[in-house]
mmCIF file of C-alpha atoms in Angstrom:
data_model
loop_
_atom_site.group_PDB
_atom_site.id
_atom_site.type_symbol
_atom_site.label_atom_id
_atom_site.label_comp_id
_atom_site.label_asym_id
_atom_site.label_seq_id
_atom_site.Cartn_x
_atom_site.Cartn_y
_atom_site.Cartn_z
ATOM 1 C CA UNK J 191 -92.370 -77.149 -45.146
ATOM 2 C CA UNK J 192 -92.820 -73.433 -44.798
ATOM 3 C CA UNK J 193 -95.439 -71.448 -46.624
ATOM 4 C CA UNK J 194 -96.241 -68.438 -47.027
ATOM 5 C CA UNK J 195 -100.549 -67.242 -46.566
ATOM 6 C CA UNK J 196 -101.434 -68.028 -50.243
ATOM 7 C CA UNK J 197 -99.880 -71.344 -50.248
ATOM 8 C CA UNK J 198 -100.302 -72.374 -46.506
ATOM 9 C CA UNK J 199 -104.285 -71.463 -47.548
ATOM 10 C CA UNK J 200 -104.118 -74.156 -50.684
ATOM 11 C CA UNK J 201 -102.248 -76.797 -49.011
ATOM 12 C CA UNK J 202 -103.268 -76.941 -45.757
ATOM 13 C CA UNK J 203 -106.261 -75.353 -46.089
ATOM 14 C CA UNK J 204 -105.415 -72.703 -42.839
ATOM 15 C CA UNK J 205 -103.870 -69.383 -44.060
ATOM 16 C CA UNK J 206 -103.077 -69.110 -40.388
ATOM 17 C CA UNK J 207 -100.052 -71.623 -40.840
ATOM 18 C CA UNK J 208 -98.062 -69.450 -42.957
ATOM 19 C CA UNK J 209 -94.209 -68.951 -41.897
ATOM 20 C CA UNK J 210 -94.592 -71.867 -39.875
ATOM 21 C CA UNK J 211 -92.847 -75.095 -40.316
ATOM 22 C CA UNK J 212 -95.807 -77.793 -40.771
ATOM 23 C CA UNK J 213 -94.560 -81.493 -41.475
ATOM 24 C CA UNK J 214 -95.962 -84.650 -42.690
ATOM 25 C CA UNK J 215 -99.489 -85.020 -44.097
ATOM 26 C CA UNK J 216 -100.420 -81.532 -42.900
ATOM 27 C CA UNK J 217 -98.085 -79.501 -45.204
ATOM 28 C CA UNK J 218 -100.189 -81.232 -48.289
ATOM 29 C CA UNK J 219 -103.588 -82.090 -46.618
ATOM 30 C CA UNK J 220 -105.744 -80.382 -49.170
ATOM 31 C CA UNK J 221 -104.149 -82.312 -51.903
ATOM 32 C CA UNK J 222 -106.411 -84.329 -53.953
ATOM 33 C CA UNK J 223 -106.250 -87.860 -52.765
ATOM 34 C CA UNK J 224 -105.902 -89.401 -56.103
ATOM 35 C CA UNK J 225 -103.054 -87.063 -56.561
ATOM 36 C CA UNK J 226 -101.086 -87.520 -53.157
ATOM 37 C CA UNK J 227 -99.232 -90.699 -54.561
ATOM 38 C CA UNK J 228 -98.495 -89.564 -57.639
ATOM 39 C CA UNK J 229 -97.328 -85.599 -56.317
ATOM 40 C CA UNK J 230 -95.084 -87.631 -53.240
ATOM 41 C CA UNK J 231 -93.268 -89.839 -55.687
ATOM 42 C CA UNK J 232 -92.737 -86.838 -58.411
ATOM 43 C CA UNK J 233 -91.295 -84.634 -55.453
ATOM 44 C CA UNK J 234 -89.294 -87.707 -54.278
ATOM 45 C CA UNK J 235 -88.044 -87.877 -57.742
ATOM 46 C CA UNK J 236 -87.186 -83.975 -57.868
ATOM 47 C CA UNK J 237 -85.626 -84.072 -54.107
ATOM 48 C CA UNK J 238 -83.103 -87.238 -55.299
ATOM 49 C CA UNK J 239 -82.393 -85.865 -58.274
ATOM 50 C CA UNK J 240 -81.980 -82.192 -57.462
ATOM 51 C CA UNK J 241 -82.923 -78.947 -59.610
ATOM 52 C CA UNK J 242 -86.059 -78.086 -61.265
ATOM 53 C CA UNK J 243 -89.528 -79.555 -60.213
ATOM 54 C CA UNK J 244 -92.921 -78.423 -62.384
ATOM 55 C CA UNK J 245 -95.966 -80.337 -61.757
ATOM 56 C CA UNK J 246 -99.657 -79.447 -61.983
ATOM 57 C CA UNK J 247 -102.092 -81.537 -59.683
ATOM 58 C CA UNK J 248 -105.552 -81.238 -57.734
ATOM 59 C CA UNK J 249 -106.272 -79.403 -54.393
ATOM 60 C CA UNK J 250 -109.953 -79.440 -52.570
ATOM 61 C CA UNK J 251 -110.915 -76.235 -51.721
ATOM 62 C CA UNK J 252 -112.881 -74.579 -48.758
ATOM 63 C CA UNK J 253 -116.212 -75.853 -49.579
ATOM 64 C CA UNK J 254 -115.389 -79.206 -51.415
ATOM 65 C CA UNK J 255 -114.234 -77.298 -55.047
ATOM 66 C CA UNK J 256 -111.851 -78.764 -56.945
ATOM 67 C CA UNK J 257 -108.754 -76.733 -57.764
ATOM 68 C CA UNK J 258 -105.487 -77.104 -60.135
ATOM 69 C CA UNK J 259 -102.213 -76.160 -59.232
ATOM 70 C CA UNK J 260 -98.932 -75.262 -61.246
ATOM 71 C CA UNK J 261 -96.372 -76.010 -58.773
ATOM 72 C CA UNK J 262 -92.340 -74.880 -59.676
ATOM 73 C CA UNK J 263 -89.470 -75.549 -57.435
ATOM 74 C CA UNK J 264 -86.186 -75.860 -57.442
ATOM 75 C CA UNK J 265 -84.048 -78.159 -55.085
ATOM 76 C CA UNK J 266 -81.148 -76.996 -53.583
ATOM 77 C CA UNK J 267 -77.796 -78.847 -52.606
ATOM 78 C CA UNK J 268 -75.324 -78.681 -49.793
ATOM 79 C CA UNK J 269 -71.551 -78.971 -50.408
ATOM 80 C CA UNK J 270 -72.333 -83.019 -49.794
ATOM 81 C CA UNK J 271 -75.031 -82.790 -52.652
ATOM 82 C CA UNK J 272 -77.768 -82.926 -49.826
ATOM 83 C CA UNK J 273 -81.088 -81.959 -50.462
ATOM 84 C CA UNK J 274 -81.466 -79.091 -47.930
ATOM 85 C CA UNK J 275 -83.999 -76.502 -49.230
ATOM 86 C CA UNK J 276 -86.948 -76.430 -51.722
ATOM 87 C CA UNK J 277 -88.029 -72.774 -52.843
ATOM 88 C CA UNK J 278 -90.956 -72.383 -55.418
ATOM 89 C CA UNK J 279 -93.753 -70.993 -56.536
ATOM 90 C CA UNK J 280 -97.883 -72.180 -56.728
ATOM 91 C CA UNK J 281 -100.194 -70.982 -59.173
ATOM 92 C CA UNK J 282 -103.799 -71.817 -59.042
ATOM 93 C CA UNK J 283 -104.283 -72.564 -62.746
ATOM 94 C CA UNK J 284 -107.705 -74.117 -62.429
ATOM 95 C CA UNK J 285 -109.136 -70.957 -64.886
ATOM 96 C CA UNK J 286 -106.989 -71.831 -67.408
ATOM 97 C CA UNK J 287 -106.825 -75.369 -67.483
ATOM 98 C CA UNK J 288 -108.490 -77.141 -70.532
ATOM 99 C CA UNK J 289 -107.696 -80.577 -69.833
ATOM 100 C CA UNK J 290 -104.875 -82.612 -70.848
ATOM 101 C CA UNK J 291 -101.828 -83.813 -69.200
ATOM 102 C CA UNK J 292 -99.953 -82.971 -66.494
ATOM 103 C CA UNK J 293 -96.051 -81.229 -66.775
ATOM 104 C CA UNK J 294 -93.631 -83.081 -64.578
ATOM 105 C CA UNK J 295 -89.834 -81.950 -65.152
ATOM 106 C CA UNK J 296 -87.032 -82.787 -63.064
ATOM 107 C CA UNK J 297 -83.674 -81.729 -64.025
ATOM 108 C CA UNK J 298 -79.984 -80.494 -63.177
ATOM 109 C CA UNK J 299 -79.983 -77.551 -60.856
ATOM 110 C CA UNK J 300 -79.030 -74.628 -63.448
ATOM 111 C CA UNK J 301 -80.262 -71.564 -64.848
ATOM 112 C CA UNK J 302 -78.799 -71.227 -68.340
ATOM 113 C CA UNK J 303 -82.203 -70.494 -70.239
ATOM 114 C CA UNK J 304 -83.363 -66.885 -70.065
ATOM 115 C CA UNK J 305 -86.288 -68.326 -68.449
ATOM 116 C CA UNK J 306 -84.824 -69.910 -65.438
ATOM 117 C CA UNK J 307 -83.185 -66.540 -64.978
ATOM 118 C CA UNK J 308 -86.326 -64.567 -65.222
ATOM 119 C CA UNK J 309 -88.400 -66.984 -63.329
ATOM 120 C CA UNK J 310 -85.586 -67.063 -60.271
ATOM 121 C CA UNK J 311 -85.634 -63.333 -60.332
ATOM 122 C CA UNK J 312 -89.300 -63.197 -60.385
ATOM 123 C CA UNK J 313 -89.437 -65.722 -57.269
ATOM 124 C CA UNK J 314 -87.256 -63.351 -55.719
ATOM 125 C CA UNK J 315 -89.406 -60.647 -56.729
ATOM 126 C CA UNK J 316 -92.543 -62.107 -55.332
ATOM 127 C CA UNK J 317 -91.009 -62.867 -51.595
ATOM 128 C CA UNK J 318 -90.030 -59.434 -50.832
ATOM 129 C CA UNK J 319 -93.819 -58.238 -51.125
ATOM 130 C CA UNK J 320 -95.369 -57.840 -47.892
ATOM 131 C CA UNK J 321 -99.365 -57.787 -47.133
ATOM 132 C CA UNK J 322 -99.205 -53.724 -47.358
ATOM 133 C CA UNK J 323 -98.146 -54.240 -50.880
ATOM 134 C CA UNK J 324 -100.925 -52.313 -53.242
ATOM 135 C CA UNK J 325 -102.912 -55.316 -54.681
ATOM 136 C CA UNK J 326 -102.183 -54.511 -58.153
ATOM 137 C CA UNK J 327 -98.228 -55.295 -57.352
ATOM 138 C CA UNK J 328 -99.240 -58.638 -55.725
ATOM 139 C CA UNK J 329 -101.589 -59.214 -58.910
ATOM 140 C CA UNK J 330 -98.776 -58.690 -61.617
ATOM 141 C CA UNK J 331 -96.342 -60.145 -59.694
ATOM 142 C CA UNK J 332 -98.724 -62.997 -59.719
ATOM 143 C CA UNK J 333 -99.333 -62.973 -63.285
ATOM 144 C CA UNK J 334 -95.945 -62.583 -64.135
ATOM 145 C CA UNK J 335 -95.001 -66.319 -61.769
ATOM 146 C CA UNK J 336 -98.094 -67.801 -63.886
ATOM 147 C CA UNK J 337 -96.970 -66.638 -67.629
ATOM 148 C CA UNK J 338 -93.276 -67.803 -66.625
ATOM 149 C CA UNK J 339 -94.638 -71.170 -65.518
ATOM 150 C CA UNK J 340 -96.947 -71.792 -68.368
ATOM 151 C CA UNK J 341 -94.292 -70.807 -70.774
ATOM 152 C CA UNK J 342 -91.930 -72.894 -68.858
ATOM 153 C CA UNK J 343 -94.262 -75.823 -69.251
ATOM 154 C CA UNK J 344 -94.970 -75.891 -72.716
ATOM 155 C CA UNK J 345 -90.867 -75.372 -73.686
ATOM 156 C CA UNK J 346 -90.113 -78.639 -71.828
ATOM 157 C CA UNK J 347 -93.366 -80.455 -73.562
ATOM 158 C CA UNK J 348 -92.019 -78.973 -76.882
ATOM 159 C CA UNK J 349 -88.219 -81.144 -75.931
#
């Protein structure tokens, strides 16, 4: 895996590992461990069947807190139909959490829906910010990842 600082700081708990390739248990390590079965056979899942991954699970935070996460990928294909990269997003969603169940949707790998479009753009969007980005940018940019997921998640509850 390669993060960038945000999600290298909520998965591995070190901010420091960002744009680093980190395998095995260290690229998820702040996962909740009632959640790290569960989240390894959902991306498992996602990975054999390619396309879209959303799933929303637990993280421990510096100083023992527990956290949720929205997490949205996408699974990408060589000409063989090999898994060979996953890009997404993370949103910390813990705020706006009110209970309930978790989203888990796994599908084919295209963006017909005005959403996937916007979403992918917005992805795009997001990785081309740097750190000397004004904060307000990051923020919306942010904001805009976290309405796309949501919305995302309650159209595929809604099928």
């Amino acid at each position: 895996m390669v993060y960038d600082a945000g999600a290298a700081r909520l998965l591995t708990g070190d901010a420091a590992l960002a744009e680093r390739e980190i395998v095995g248990l260290d690229a998820i390590a702040t996962v909740h461990p009632a959640d790290h079965k569960w989240l390894a056979e959902q991306v498992q899942v996602a990975v054999l069947a390619g396309g879209l991954m959303l799933a929303e699970f637990r993280v421990i935070a510096e100083g023992g807190a527990v956290r949720w996460l929205l997490s949205r990928g996408r699974v990408f294909r060589d000409e063989a139909a090999r898994p060979v990269r996953v890009c997404g997003i993370l949103i910390d969603i813990t705020e706006m959490r009110e209970g309930g169940e978790r989203y888990v949707l796994s599908g084919p790998a295209t963006l017909e829906g005005p959403l996937d479009r916007t979403t992918e753009l917005a992805i795009a969007l997001k990785r081309t910010l740097s750190d000397d980005t004004p904060a307000e940018v990051r923020a919306a940019a942010d904001v805009l990842l976290f309405a796309l997921g949501r919305a995302i998640a309650r159209a595929t509850s809604e099928h």
